[in-house]
Every structure is written in C-alpha cells, then in structure tokens.
PDB file of C-alpha atoms in Angstrom:
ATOM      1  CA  UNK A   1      84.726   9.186-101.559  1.00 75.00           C
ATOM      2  CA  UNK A   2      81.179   8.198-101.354  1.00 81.00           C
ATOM      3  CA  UNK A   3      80.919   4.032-100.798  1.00 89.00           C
ATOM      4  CA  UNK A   4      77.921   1.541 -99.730  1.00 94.00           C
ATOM      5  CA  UNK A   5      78.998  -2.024 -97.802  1.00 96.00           C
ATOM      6  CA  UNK A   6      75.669  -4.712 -97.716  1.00 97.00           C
ATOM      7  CA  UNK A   7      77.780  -6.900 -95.647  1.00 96.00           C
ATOM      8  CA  UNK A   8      75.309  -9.769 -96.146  1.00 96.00           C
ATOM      9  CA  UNK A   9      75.350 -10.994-100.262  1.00 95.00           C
ATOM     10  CA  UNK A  10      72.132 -13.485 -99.122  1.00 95.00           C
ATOM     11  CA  UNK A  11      69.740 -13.349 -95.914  1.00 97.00           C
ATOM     12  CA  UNK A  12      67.092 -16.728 -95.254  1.00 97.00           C
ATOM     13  CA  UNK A  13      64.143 -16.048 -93.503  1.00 97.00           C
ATOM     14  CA  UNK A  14      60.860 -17.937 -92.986  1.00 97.00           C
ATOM     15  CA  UNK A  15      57.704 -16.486 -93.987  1.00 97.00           C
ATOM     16  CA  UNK A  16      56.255 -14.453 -91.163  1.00 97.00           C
ATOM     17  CA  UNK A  17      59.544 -13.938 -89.333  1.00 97.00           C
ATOM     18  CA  UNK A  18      61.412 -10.023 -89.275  1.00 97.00           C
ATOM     19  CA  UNK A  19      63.865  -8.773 -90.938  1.00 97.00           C
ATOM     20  CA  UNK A  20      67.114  -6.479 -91.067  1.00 97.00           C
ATOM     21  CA  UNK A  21      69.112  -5.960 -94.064  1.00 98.00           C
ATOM     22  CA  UNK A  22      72.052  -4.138 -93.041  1.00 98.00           C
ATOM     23  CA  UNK A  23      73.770  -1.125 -94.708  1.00 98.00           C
ATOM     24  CA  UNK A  24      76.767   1.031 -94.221  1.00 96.00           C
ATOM     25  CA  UNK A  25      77.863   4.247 -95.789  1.00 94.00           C
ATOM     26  CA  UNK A  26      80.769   6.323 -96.286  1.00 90.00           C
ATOM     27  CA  UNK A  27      80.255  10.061 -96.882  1.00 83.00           C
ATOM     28  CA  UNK A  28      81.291  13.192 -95.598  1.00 73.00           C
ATOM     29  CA  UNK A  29      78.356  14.882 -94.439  1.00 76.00           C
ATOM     30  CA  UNK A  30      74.810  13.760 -94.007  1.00 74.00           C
ATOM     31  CA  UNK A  31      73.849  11.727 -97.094  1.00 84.00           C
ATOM     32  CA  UNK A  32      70.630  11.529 -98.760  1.00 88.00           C
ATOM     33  CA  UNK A  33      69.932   7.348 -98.428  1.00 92.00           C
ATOM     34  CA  UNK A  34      67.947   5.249-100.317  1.00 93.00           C
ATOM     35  CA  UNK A  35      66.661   1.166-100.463  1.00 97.00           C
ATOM     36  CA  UNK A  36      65.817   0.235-104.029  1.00 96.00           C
ATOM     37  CA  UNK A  37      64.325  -3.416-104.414  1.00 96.00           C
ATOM     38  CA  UNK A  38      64.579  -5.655-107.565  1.00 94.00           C
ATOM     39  CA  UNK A  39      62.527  -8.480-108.917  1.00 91.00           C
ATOM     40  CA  UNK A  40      64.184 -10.949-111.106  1.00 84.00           C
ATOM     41  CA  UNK A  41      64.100  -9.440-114.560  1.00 79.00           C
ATOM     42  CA  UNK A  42      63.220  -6.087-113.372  1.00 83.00           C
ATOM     43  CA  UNK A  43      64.521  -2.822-112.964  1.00 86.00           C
ATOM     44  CA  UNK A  44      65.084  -1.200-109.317  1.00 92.00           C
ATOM     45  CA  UNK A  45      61.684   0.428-107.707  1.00 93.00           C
ATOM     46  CA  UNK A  46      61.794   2.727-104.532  1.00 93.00           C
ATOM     47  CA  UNK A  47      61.329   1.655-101.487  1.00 96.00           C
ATOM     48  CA  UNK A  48      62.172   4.312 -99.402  1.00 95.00           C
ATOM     49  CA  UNK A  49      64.199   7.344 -98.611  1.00 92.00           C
ATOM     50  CA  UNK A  50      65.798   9.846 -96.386  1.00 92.00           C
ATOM     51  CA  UNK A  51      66.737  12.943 -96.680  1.00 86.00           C
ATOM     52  CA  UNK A  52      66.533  14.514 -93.371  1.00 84.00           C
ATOM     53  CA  UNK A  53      64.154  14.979 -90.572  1.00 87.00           C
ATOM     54  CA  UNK A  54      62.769  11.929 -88.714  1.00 89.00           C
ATOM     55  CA  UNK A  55      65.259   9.338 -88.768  1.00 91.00           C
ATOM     56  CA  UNK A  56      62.743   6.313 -88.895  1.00 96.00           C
ATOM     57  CA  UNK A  57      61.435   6.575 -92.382  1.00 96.00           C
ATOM     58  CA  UNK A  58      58.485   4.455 -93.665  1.00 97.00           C
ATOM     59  CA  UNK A  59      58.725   2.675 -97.073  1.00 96.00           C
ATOM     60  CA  UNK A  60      55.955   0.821 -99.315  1.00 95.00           C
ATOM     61  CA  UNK A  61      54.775  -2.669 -98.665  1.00 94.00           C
ATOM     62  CA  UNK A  62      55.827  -2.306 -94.895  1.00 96.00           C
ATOM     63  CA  UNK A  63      59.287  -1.435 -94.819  1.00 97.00           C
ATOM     64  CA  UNK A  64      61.230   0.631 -92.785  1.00 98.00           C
ATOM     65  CA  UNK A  65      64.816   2.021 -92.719  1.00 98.00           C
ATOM     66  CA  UNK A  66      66.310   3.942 -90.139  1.00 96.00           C
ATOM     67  CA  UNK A  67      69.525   6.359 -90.249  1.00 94.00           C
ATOM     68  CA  UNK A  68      71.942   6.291 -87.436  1.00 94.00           C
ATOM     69  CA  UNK A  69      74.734   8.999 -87.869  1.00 91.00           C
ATOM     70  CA  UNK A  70      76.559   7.503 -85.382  1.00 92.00           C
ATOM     71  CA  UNK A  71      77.006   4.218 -86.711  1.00 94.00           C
ATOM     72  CA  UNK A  72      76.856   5.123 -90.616  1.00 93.00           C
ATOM     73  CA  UNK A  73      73.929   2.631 -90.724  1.00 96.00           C
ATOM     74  CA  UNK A  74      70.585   3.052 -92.693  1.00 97.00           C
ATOM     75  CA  UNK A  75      69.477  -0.547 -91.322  1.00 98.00           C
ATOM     76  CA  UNK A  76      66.175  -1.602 -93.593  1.00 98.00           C
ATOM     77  CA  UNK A  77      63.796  -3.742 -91.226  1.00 98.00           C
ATOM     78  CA  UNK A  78      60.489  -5.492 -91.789  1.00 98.00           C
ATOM     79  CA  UNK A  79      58.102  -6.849 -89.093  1.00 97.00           C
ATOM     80  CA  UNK A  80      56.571  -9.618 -90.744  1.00 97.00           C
ATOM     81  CA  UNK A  81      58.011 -10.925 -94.360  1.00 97.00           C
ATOM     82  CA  UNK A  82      56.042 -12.262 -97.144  1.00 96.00           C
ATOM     83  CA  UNK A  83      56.596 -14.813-100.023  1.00 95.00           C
ATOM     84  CA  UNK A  84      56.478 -12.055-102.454  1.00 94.00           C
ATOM     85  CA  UNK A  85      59.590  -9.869-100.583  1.00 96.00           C
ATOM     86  CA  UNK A  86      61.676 -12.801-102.010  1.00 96.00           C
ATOM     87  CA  UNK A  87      64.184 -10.199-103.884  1.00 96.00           C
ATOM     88  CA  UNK A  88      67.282  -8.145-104.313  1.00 96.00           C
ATOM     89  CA  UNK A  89      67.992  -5.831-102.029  1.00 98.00           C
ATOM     90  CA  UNK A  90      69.768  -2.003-103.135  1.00 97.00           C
ATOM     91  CA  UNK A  91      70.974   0.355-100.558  1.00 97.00           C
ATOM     92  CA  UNK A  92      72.061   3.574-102.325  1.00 94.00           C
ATOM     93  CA  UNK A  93      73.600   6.558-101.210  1.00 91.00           C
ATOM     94  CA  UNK A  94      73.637   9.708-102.665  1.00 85.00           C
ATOM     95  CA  UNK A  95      75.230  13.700-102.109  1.00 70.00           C
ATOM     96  CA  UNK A  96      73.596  16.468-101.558  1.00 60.00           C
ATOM     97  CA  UNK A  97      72.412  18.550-104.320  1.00 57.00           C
ATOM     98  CA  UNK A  98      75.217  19.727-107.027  1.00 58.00           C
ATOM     99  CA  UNK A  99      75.920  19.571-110.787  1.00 49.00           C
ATOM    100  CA  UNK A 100      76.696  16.025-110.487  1.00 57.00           C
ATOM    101  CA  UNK A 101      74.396  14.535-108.157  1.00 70.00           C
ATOM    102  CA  UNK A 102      74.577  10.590-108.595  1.00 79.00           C
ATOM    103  CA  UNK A 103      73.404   7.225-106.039  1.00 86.00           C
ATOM    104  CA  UNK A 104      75.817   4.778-105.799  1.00 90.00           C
ATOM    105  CA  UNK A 105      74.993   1.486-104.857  1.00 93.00           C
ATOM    106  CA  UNK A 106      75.379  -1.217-102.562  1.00 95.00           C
ATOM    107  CA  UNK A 107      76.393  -4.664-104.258  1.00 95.00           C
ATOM    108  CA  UNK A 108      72.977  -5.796-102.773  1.00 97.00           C
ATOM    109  CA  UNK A 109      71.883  -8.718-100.626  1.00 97.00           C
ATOM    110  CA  UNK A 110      69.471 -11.512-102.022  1.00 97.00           C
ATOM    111  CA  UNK A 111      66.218 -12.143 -99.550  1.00 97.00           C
ATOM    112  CA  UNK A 112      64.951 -15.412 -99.679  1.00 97.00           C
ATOM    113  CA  UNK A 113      61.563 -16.705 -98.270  1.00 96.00           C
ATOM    114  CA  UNK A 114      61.277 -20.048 -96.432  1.00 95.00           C
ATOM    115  CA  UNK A 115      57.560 -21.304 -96.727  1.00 90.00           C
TER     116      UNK A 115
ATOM    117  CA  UNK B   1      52.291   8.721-115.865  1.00 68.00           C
ATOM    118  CA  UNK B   2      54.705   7.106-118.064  1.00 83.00           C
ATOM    119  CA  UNK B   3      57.900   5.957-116.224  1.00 92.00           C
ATOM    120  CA  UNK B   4      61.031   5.484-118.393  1.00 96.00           C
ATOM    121  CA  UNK B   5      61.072   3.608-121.652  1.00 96.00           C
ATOM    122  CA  UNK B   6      64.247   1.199-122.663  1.00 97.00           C
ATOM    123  CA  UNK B   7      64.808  -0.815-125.603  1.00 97.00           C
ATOM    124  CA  UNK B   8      65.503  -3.651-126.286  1.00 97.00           C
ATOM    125  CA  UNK B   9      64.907  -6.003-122.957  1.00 96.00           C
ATOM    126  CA  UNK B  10      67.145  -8.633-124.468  1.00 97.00           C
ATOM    127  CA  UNK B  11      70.205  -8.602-126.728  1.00 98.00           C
ATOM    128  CA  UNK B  12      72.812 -11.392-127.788  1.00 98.00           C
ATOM    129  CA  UNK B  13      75.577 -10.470-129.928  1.00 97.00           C
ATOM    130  CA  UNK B  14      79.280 -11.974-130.581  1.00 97.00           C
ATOM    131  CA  UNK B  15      82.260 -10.249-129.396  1.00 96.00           C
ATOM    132  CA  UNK B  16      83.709  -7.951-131.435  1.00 96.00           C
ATOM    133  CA  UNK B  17      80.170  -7.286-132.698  1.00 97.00           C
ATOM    134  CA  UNK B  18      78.305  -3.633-131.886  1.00 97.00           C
ATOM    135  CA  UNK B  19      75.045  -2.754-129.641  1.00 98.00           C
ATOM    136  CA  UNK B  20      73.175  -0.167-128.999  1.00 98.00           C
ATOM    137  CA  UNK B  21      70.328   0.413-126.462  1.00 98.00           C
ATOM    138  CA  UNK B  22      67.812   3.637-126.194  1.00 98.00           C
ATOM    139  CA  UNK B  23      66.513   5.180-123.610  1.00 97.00           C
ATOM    140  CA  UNK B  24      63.547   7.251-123.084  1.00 96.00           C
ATOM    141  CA  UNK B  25      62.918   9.305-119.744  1.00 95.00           C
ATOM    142  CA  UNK B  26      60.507  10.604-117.507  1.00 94.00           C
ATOM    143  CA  UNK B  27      58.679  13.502-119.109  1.00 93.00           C
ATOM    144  CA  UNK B  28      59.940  16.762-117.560  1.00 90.00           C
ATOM    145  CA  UNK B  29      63.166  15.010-116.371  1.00 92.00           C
ATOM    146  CA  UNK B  30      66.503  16.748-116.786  1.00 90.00           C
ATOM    147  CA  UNK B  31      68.954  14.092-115.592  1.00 91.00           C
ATOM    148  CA  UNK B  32      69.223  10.989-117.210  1.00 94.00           C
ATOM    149  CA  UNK B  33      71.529   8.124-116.052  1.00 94.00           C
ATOM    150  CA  UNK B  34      73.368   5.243-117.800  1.00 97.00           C
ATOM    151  CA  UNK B  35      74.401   2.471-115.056  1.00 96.00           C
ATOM    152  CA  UNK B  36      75.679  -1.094-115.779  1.00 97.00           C
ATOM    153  CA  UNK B  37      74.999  -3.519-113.647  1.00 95.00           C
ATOM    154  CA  UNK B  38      77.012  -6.490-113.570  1.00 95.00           C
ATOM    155  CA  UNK B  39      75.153 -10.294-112.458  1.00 90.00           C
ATOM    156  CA  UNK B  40      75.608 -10.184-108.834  1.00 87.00           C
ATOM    157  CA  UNK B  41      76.984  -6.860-108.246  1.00 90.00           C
ATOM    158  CA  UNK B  42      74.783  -3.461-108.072  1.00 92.00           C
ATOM    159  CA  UNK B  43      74.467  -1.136-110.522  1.00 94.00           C
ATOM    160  CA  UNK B  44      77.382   1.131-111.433  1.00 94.00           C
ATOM    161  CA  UNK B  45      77.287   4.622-112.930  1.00 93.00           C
ATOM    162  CA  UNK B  46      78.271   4.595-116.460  1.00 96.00           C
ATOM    163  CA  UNK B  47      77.757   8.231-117.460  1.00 95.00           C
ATOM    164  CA  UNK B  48      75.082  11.766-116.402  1.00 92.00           C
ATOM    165  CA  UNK B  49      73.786  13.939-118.355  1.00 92.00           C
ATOM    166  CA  UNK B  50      72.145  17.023-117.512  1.00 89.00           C
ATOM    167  CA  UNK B  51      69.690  18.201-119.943  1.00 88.00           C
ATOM    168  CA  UNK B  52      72.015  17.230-123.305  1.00 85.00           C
ATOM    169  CA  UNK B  53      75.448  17.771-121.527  1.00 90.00           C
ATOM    170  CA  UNK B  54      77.491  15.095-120.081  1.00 91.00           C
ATOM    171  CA  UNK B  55      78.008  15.942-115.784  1.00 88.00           C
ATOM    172  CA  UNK B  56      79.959  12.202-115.382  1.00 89.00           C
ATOM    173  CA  UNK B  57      81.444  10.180-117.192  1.00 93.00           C
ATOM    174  CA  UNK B  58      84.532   9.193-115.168  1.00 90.00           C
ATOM    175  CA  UNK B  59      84.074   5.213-115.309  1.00 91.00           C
ATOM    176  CA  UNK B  60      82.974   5.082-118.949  1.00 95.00           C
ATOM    177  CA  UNK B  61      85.305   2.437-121.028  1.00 95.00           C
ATOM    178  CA  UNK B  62      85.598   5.193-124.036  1.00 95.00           C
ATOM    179  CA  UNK B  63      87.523   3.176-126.072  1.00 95.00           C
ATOM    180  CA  UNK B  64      84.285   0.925-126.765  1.00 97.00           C
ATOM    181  CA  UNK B  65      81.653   2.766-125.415  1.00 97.00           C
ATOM    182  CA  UNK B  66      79.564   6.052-126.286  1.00 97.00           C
ATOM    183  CA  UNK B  67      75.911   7.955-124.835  1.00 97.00           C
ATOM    184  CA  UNK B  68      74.353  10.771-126.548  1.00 95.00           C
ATOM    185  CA  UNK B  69      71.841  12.596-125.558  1.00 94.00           C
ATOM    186  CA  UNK B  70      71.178  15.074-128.742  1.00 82.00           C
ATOM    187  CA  UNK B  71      68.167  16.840-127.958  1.00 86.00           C
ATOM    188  CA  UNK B  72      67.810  16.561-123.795  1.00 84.00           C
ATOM    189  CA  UNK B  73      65.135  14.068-123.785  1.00 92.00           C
ATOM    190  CA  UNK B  74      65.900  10.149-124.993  1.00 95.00           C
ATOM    191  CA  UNK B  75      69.614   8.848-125.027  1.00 97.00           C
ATOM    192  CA  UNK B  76      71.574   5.707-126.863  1.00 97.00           C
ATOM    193  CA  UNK B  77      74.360   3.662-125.595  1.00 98.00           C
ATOM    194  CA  UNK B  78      76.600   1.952-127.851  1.00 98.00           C
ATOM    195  CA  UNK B  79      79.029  -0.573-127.620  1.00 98.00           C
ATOM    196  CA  UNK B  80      81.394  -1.482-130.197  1.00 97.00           C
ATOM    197  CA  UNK B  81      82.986  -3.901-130.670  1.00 96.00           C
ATOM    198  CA  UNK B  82      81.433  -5.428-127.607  1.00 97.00           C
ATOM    199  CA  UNK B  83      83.237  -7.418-125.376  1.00 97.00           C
ATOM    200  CA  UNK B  84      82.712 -11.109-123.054  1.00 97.00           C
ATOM    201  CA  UNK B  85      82.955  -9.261-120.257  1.00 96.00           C
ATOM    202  CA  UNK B  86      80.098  -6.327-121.260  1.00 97.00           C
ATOM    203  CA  UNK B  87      77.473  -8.838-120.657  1.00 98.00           C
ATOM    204  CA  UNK B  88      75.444  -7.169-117.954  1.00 97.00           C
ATOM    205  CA  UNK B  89      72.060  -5.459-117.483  1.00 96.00           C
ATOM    206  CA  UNK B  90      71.935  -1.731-119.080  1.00 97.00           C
ATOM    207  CA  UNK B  91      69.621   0.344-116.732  1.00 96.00           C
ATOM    208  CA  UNK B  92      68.332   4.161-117.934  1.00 97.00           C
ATOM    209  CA  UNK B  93      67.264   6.416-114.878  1.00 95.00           C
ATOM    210  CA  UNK B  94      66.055   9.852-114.861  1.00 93.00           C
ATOM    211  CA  UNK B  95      65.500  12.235-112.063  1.00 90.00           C
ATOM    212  CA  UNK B  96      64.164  15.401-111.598  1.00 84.00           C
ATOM    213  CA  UNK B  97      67.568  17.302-109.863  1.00 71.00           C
ATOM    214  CA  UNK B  98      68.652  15.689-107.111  1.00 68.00           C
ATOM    215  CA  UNK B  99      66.908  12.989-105.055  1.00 72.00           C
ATOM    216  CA  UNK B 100      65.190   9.865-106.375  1.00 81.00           C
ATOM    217  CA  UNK B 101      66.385   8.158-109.508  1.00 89.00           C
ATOM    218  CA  UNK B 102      63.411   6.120-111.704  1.00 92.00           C
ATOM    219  CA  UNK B 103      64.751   2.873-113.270  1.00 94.00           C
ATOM    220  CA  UNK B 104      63.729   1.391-116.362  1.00 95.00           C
ATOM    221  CA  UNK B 105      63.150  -2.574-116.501  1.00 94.00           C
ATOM    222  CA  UNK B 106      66.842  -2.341-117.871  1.00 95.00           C
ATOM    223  CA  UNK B 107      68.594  -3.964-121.527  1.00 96.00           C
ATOM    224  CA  UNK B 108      70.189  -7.719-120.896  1.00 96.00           C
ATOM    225  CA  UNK B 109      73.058  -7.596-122.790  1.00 98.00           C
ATOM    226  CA  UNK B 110      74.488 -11.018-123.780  1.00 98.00           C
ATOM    227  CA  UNK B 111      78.192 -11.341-125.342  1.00 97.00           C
ATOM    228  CA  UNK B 112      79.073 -14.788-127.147  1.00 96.00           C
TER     229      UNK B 112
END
C-alpha cells in the first residue's frame, strides 16, 4: 500500500539559513511525488512535482525537491528561507494513472522562521 | 481562471446536529475529491468521484456521512448527526485525470 512518513512534525530555522524537509514513500513502482504547502487558514497550493525525467525538480518561490529511488526520498530543500515560508509542509504521493488515481499525504511538518 | 469554490469557510454545530458543505470545481475538471483533514494530521481521502460516479470511497464513515455529485460538476458533503470528533477542515480538490490535485481554502468544521 501506498504510505508518506515526514519524520520531522516541526523544523526551526533562522531567516536566511537552508533547509531540508525530509520525506519518505512507500510504493511499488515509481510514484508520481508532490510538496503541497499550507498557510494558516488556507487550503494546500503546489509547490512542486515529479513525475519522471530529471530527478532535481524546481518548485515556486525557490524550492526544490529531489527523488532518490534508492532511498525512497523526495527530500524538499531551500537555499535561503524567508519569514514568509513560515508554514505547513505536505509531501504527497500519488500512482500512476488508473480509474482511481488519488495523493495521499504526509502528516506534514510545521516550518518555523527565527528572525 | 477560477480555482475551486467551497462553502462555507466556517461552521459550528452541536453534536448530534447535521452539516453540509458544497463544493464547486475547476471548470473542465472530471475528478473531484473530498479529503478531511484532521488539526495536526494531513489531509485524508474521504471519497472520488469521476465525472458523477463514485471511484473511492473506502474510508468514508457511511453511517454519518454522504457526497453527491448529481450532475458531474459541484458536489455536497453531509454529515449527520455530526460528531466531537468530525471537527476538522473539509478540503474539495479537482484534477484533470491524474496528476496535480487543486485545493480549495477548505470548510472548518466545529462540533460542540
């Protein structure tokens, strides 16, 4: 069965510093693999995906996530973190095309921002 | 373009009481997605549907809850009679096949 593990439920970082939020998955063949992010009070936008291809795949507002088959990883990774990436953090995996195509989810980890 | 509609953003009811939530998708989107998502936890599939028909829904509490989805394009969730424990965020996500899923800001659902 398909399963997500954020081993981290909350990550600190200062402003400015990197990041890595960590994510494993269980699946059977190559997943499709997703990072959603959420606001407080929002619903879950995009931040990237993979599907196949290039196994370093950019995101919006700088991220990046790369898949490692060997490992069951899709690690999401940030060079430089603002105030405003204070948020929850979704990794989602989902199976390849069929009548009942669904993501599920991570349980998420919580970014906070040090000033 | 218009991403998907949900209302209402909040709702408090008593237990024992009945809800129900809509759900409007993506224009053009066949697959439309019910997931609960409990504080602290992510979200959780509730129930697919595929145009009007139901694909999924394995981990739907049917003795409380019911989705239709009458004419393939916006949906409703019920609950009744709600329960403490069905407090949670309702999210509504379409898709277009398979791939990315669009949220909705979601329905807070409050049980007294």
């Amino acid at each position: 069965a398909q399963s997500v593990t954020q081993p981290d439920i909350h990550i600190t970082v200062s402003e400015g510093a990197s990041l890595e939020l960590r994510c494993n998955y269980s699946y059977g063949a190559t997943p499709y693999l997703f990072w959603y992010v959420q606001s407080p009070g929002q619903g879950l936008q995009l931040l990237l995906k993979y599907f196949s291809g290039d196994t370093l795949v950019q995101g919006i507002k700088g991220f990046e996530a790369e898949f490692k088959r060997s490992q069951s990883s899709f690690n999401l990774r940030k060079p430089s973190v603002h105030w405003s990436d204070a948020a929850e953090y979704f990794c989602a995996v989902g199976a390849r095309p069929d009548s009942s195509y669904k993501l599920i989810f991570g349980s998420g980890t919580r970014l906070l921002v040090r000033p | 373009e218009a991403g998907v509609a949900q209302s209402p953003r909040y709702k408090i009811i008593e237990k024992r009481q009945s809800v129900a939530f809509w759900c409007n998708p993506i224009s053009g989107h066949a697959t439309l997605y019910w997931y609960q998502q409990i504080l602290g936890q992510g979200p959780k599939l509730l129930i697919q549907f595929q145009n009007n028909g139901v694909v999924d829904d394995s981990q739907l509490p049917k003795d409380r809850f019911s989705a239709e989805r009458l004419k393939g394009v916006d949906s409703t969730l019920k609950i009744q009679p709600a329960k403490l424990e069905d407090s949670a965020v309702y999210l509504c996500a379409s898709s277009v096949g398979a791939g990315e899923l669009f949220f909705g800001e979601g329905s807070r659902l409050t049980v007294l």
